[in-house]
Tab-separated table of C-alpha atoms and ligand atoms in Angstrom:
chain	number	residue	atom	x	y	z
A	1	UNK	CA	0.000	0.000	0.000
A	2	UNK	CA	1.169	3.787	-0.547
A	3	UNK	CA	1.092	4.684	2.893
A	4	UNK	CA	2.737	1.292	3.620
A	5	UNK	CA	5.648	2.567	1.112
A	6	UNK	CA	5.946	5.791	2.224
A	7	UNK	CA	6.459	5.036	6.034
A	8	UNK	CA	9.095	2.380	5.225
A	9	UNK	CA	11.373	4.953	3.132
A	10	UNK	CA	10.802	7.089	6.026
A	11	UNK	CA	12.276	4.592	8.085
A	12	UNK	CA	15.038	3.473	5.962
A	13	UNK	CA	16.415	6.532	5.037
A	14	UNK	CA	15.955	7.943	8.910
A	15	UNK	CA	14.438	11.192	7.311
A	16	UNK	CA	10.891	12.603	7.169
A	17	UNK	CA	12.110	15.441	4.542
A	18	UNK	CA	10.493	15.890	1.244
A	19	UNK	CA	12.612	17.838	-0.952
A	20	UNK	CA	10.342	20.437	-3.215
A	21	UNK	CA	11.709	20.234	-6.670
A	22	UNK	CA	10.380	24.164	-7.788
A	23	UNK	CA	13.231	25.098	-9.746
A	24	UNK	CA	12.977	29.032	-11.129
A	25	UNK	CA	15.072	29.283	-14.517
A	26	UNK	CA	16.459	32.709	-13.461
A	27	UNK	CA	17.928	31.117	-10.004
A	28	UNK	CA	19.430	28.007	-12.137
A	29	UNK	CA	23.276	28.346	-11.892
A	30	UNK	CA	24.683	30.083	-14.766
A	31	UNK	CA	27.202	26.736	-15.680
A	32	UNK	CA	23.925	24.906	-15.478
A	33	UNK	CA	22.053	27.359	-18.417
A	34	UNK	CA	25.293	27.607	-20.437
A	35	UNK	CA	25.117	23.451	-20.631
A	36	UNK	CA	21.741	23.630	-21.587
A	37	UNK	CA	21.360	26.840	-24.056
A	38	UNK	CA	24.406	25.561	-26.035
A	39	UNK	CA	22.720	21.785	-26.315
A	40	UNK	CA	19.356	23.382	-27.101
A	41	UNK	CA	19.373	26.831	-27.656
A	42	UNK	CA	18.469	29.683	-25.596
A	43	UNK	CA	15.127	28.880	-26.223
A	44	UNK	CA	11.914	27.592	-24.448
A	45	UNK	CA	13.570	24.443	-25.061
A	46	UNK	CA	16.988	25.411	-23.651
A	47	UNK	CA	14.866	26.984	-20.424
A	48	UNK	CA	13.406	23.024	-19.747
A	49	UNK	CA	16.835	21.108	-20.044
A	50	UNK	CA	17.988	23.955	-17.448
A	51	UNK	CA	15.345	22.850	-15.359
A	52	UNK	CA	15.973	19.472	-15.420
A	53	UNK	CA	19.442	19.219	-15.001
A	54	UNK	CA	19.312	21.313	-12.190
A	55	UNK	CA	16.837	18.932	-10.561
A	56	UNK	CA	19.421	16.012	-11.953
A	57	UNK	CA	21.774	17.204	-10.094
A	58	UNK	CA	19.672	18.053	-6.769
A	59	UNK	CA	18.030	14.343	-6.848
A	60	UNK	CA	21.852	12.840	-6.889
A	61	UNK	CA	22.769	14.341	-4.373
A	62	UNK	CA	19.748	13.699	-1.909
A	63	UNK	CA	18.149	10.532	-3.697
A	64	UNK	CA	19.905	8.485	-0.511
A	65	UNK	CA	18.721	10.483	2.306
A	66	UNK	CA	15.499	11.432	1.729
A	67	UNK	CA	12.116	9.105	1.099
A	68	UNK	CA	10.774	11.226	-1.258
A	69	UNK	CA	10.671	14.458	-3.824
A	70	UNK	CA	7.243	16.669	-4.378
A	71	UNK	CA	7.346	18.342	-7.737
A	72	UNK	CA	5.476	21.464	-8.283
A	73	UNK	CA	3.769	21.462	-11.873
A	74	UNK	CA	3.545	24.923	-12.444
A	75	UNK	CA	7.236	26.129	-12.539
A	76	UNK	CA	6.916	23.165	-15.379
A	77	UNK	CA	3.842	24.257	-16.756
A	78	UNK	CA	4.751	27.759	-17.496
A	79	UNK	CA	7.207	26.629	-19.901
A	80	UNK	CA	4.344	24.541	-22.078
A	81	UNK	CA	5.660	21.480	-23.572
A	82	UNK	CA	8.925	21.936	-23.189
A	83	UNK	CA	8.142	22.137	-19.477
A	84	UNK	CA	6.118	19.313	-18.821
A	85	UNK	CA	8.958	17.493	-20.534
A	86	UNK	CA	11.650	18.517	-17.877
A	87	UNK	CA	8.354	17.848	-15.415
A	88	UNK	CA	8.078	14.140	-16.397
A	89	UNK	CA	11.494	13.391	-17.068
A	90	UNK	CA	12.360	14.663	-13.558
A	91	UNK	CA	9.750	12.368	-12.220
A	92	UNK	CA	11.142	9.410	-14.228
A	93	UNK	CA	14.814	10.293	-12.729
A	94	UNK	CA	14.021	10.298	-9.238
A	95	UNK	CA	11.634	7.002	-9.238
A	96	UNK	CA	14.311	5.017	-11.013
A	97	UNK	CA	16.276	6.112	-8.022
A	98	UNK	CA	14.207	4.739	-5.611
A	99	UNK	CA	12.625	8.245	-4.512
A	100	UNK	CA	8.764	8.212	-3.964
A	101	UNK	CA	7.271	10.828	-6.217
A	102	UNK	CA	4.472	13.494	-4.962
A	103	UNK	CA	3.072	15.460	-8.166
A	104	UNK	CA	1.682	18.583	-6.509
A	105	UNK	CA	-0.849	19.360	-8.583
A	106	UNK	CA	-3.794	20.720	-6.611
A	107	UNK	CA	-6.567	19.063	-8.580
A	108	UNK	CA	-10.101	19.878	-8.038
A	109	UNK	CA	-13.063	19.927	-10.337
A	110	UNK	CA	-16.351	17.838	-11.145
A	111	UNK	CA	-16.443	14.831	-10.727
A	112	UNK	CA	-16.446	13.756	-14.962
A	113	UNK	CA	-13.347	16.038	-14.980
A	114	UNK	CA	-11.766	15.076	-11.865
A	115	UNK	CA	-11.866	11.493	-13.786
A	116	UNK	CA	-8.856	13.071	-16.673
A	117	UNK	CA	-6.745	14.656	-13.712
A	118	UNK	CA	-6.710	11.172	-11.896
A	119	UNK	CA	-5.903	9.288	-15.502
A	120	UNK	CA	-3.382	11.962	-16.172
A	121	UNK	CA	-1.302	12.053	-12.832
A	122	UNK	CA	-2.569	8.926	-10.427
A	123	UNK	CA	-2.928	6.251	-13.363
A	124	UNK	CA	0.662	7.289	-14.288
A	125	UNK	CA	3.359	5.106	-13.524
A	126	UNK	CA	5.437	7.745	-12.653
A	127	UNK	CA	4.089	9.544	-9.700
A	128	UNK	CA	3.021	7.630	-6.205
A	129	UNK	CA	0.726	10.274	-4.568
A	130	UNK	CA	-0.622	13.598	-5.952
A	131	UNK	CA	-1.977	16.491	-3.938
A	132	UNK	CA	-5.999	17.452	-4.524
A	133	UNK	CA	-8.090	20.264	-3.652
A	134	UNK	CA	-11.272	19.028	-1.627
A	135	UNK	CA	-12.883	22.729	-1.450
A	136	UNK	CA	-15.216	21.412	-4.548
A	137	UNK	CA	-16.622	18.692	-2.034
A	138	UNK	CA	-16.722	14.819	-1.859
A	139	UNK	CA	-18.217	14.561	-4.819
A	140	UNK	CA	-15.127	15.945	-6.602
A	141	UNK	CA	-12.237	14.014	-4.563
A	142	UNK	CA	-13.957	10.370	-5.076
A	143	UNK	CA	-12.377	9.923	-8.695
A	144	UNK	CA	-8.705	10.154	-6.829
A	145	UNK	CA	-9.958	8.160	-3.589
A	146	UNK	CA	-11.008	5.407	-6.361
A	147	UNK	CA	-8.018	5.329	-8.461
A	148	UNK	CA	-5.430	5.671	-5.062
A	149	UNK	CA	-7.116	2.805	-3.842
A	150	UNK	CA	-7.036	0.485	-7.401
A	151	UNK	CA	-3.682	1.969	-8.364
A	152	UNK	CA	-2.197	1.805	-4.626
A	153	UNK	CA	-1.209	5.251	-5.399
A	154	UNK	CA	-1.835	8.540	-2.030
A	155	UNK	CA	-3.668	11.648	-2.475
A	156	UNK	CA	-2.651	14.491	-0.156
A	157	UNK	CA	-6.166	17.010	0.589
A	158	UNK	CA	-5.398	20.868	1.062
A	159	UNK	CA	-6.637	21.078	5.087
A	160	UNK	CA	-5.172	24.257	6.619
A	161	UNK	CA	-2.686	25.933	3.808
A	162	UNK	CA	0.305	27.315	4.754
A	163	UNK	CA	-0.156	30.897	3.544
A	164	UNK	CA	-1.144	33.551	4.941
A	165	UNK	CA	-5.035	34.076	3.280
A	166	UNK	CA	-5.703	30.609	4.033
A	167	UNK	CA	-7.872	32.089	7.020
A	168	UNK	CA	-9.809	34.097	4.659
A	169	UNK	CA	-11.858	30.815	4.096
A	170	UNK	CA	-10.311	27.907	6.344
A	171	UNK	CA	-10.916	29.836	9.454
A	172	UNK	CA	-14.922	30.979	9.068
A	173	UNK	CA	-16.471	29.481	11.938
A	174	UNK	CA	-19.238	27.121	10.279
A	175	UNK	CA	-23.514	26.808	12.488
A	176	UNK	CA	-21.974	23.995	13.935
A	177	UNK	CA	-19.357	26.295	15.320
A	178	UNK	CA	-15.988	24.630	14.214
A	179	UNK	CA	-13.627	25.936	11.513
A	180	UNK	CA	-14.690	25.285	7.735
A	181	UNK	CA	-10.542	23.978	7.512
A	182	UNK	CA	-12.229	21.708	10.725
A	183	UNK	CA	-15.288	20.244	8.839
A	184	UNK	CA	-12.870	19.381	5.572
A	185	UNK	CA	-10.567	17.493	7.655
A	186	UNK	CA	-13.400	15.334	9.029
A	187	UNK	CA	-14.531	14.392	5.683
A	188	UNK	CA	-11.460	14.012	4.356
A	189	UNK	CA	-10.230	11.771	7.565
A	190	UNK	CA	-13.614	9.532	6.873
A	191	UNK	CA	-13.176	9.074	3.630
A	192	UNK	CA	-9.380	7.815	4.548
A	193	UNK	CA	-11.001	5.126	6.282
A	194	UNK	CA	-11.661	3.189	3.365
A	195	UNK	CA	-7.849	2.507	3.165
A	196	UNK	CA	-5.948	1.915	6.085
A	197	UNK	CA	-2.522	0.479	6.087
A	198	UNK	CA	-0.219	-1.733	8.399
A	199	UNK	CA	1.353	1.446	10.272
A	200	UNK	CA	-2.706	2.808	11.029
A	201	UNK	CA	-2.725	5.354	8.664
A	202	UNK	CA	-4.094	5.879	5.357
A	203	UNK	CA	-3.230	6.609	1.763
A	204	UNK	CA	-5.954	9.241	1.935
A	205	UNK	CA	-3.305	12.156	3.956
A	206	UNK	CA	-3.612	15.770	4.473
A	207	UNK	CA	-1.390	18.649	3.819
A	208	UNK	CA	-1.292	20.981	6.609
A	209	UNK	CA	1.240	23.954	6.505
A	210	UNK	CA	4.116	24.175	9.137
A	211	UNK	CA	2.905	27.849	9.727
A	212	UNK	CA	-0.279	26.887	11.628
A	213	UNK	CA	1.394	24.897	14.721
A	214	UNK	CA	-1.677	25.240	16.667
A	215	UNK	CA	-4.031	24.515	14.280
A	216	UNK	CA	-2.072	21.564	13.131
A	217	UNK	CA	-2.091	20.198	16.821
A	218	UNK	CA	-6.067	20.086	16.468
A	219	UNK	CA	-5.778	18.519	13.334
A	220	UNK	CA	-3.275	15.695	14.916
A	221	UNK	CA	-5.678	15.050	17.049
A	222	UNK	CA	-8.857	15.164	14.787
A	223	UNK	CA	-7.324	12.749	12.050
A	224	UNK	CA	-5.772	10.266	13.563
A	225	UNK	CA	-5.737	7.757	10.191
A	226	UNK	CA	-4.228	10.985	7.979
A	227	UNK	CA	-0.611	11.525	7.391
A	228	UNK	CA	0.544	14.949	7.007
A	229	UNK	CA	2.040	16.815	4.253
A	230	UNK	CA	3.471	19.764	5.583
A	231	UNK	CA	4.710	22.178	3.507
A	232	UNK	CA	5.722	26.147	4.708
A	233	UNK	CA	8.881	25.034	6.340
A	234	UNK	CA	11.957	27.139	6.101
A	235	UNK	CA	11.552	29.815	3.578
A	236	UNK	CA	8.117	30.669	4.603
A	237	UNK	CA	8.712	30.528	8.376
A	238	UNK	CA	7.939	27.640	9.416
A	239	UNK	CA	10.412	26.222	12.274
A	240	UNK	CA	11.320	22.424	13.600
A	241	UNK	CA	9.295	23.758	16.874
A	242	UNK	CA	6.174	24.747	14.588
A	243	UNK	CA	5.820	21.195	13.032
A	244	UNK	CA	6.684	18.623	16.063
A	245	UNK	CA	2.941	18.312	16.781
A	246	UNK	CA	2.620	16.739	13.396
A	247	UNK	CA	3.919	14.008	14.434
A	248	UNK	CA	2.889	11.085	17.107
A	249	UNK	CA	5.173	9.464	19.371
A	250	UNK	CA	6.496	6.738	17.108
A	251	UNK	CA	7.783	9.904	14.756
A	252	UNK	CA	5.307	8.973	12.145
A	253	UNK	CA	2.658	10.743	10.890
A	254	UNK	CA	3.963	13.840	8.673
A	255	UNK	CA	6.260	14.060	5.687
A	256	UNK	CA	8.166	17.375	5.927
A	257	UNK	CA	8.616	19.166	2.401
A	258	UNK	CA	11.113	22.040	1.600
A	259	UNK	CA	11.640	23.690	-1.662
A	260	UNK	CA	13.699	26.835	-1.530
A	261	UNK	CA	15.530	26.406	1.492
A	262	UNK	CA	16.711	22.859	0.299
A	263	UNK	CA	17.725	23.856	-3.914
A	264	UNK	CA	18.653	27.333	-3.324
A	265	UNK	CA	20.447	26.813	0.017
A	266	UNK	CA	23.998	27.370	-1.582
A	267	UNK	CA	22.561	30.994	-1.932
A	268	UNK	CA	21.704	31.126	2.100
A	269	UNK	CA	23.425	33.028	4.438
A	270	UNK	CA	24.020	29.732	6.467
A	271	UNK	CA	25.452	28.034	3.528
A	272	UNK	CA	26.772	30.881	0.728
A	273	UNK	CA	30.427	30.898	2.128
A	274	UNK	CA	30.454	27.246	2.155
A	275	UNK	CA	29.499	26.080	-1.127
A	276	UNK	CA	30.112	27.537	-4.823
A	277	UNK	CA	27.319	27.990	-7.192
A	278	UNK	CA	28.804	24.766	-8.221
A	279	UNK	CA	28.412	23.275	-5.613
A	280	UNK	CA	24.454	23.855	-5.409
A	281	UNK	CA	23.770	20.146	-5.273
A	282	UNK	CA	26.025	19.411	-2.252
A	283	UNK	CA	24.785	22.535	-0.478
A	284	UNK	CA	21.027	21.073	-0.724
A	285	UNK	CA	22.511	17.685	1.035
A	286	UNK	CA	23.813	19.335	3.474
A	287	UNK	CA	20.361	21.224	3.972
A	288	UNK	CA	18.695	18.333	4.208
A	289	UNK	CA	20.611	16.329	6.155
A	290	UNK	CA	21.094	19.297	8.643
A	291	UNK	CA	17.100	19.804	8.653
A	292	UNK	CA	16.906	15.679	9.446
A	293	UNK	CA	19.178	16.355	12.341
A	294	UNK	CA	16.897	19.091	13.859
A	295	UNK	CA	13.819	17.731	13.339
A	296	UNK	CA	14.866	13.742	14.547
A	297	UNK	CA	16.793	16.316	17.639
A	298	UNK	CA	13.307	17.688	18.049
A	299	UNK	CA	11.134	13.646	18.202
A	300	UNK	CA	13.949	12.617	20.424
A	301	UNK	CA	13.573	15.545	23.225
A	302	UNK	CA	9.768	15.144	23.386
A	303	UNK	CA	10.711	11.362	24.035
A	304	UNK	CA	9.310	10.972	21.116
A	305	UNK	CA	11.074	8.004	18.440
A	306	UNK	CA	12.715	9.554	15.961
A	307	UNK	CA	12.406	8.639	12.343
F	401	LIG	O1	0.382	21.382	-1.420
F	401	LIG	C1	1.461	21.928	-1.176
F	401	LIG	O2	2.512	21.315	-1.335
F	401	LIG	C2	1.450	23.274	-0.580
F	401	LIG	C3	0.364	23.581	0.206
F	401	LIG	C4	0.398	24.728	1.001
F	401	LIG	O3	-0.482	24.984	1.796
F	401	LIG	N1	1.478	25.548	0.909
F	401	LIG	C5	2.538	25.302	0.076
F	401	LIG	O4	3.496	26.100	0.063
F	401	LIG	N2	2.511	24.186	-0.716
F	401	LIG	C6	3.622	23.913	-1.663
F	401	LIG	O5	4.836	23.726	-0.944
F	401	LIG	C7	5.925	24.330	-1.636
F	401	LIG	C8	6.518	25.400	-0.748
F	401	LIG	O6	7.695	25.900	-1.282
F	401	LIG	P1	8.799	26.628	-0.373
F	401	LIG	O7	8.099	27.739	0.322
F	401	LIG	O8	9.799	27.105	-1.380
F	401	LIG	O9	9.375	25.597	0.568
F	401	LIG	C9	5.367	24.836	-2.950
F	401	LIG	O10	5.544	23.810	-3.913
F	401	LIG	C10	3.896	25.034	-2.679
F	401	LIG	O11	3.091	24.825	-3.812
């Protein structure tokens, strides 16, 4: 089962870290865009090879430490074909390394074209779990529940977002007098009941931002069966303090993601005088295992097991 998958990569690679693959063309290092733009031209198609070797070289040098990579479609999509090429190809890289692969796609629609996203992304061989946008309703997240469960692929449901509007909607207090972010994560954990694996959670999961500690302590609590996707840490604030009660005591229960902090950490203060622009890939190992550290620290001194 997904879930199954997921928590033994966790396990064997001691790390609950995603790494975000989100790679901006004008942050790509410049020896990376001279490779490309003299294979392909500096071009649309030049701007995709960028893109993916920049993510070959980030998977290579984190394939071994972390379980798995989340890839953002829309820094692919925004370079049309060309794009979606580096976006597949990047996929197919990582799996054949062993990584599990998270398309974040934020799907959400009818339920007839809910049917196409889930052929196009969960039916694919290439990605393990895909992240879905339950605002639409039930109705419009039971084509992915159905094909997670035949394919043994995991959806991740937006719960409580980590940016900042998220309480423009999430937080209105509903008549029954809970949060409307409260009310989706009930569905959503009762509909992850229909697949429970051998650790007690589900390939049905949740994401829940690392910027909402206290809300994501509720939401521990109030879906027991969902594991978390928590994304917000790092670059948009989020601390190893703000995402502890995420977890239960066996240190299951979230995946971690990072994007920026992770590729573009030879560029951080912490890191810039350690590592060259060539060095990029090295620089986002040593963010990740460094963010491992903290956050296994952090299990271990609420007596917590760490991962
Ligand atoms: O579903 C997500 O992954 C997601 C949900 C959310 O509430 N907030 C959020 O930032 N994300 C994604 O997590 C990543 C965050 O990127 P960084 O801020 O660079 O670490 C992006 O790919 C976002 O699309």
């Amino acid at each position: 089962m997904f879930i199954d998958r997921l928590i033994e990569n966790i396990k064997s690679k001691k790390s609950p870290v995603v790494v975000g693959l989100d790679p901006r063309i004008e942050m790509t290092p410049k020896f990376i865009k001279d490779t490309a733009f003299k294979k392909r031209g500096e071009n649309i198609e030049g701007v995709g090879e960028a893109l993916y070797l920049f993510n070959k070289g980030i998977i290579d040098a984190v394939y071994d430490v972390v379980p798995a990579v989340k890839i953002q479609v829309a820094f692919y999509e925004a370079y049309g074909i060309e794009g979606f090429k580096a976006f597949f190809k990047t996929a197919e890289y990582a799996k054949n390394l062993g990584l599990m692969v998270i398309a974040d796609v934020k799907r959400g629609d009818i339920q007839e074209v809910a049917k196409m996203y889930s052929k196009a992304y969960l039916q694919n061989q290439l990605f393990d779990a895909i992240t879905v946008n339950p605002y639409m309703g039930e109705d419009t997240i039971m084509p992915y529940v159905e094909d997670a469960i035949k394919y043994d692929k995991g959806i991740f449901a937006l719960v409580k977002t980590s940016n900042k509007g998220s309480k423009d909607i999430q937080d209105i207090k509903t008549t029954k007098g809970e949060y409307v972010y409260q009310s989706v994560a009930r569905m959503i954990n009762r509909i992850s009941n229909s697949t429970i694996g051998k650790y007690g959670y589900s390939s049905i999961g949740a994401v829940v931002g690392a910027t909402y500690p206290e809300e994501a302590k509720v939401l521990r609590k109030e879906m027991p069966n969902c594991f978390f996707l928590v994304p917000g840490y790092g670059a948009q604030g989020g601390t190893v303090e703000d995402i502890m009660d995420c977890f239960d005591e066996n240190g299951l229960g979230a995946i971690i993601n990072s994007s920026r902090s992770v590729i573009y950490a030879y560029q951080s203060p912490y890191w810039k005088d350690v590592y060259s622009e060539y060095e990029y890939a090295q620089a986002a190992r040593a963010e990740v295992i460094l963010m491992t550290g903290m956050i296994n620290n952090g299990l271990v001194k609420r007596r917590y097991i760490a991962c």
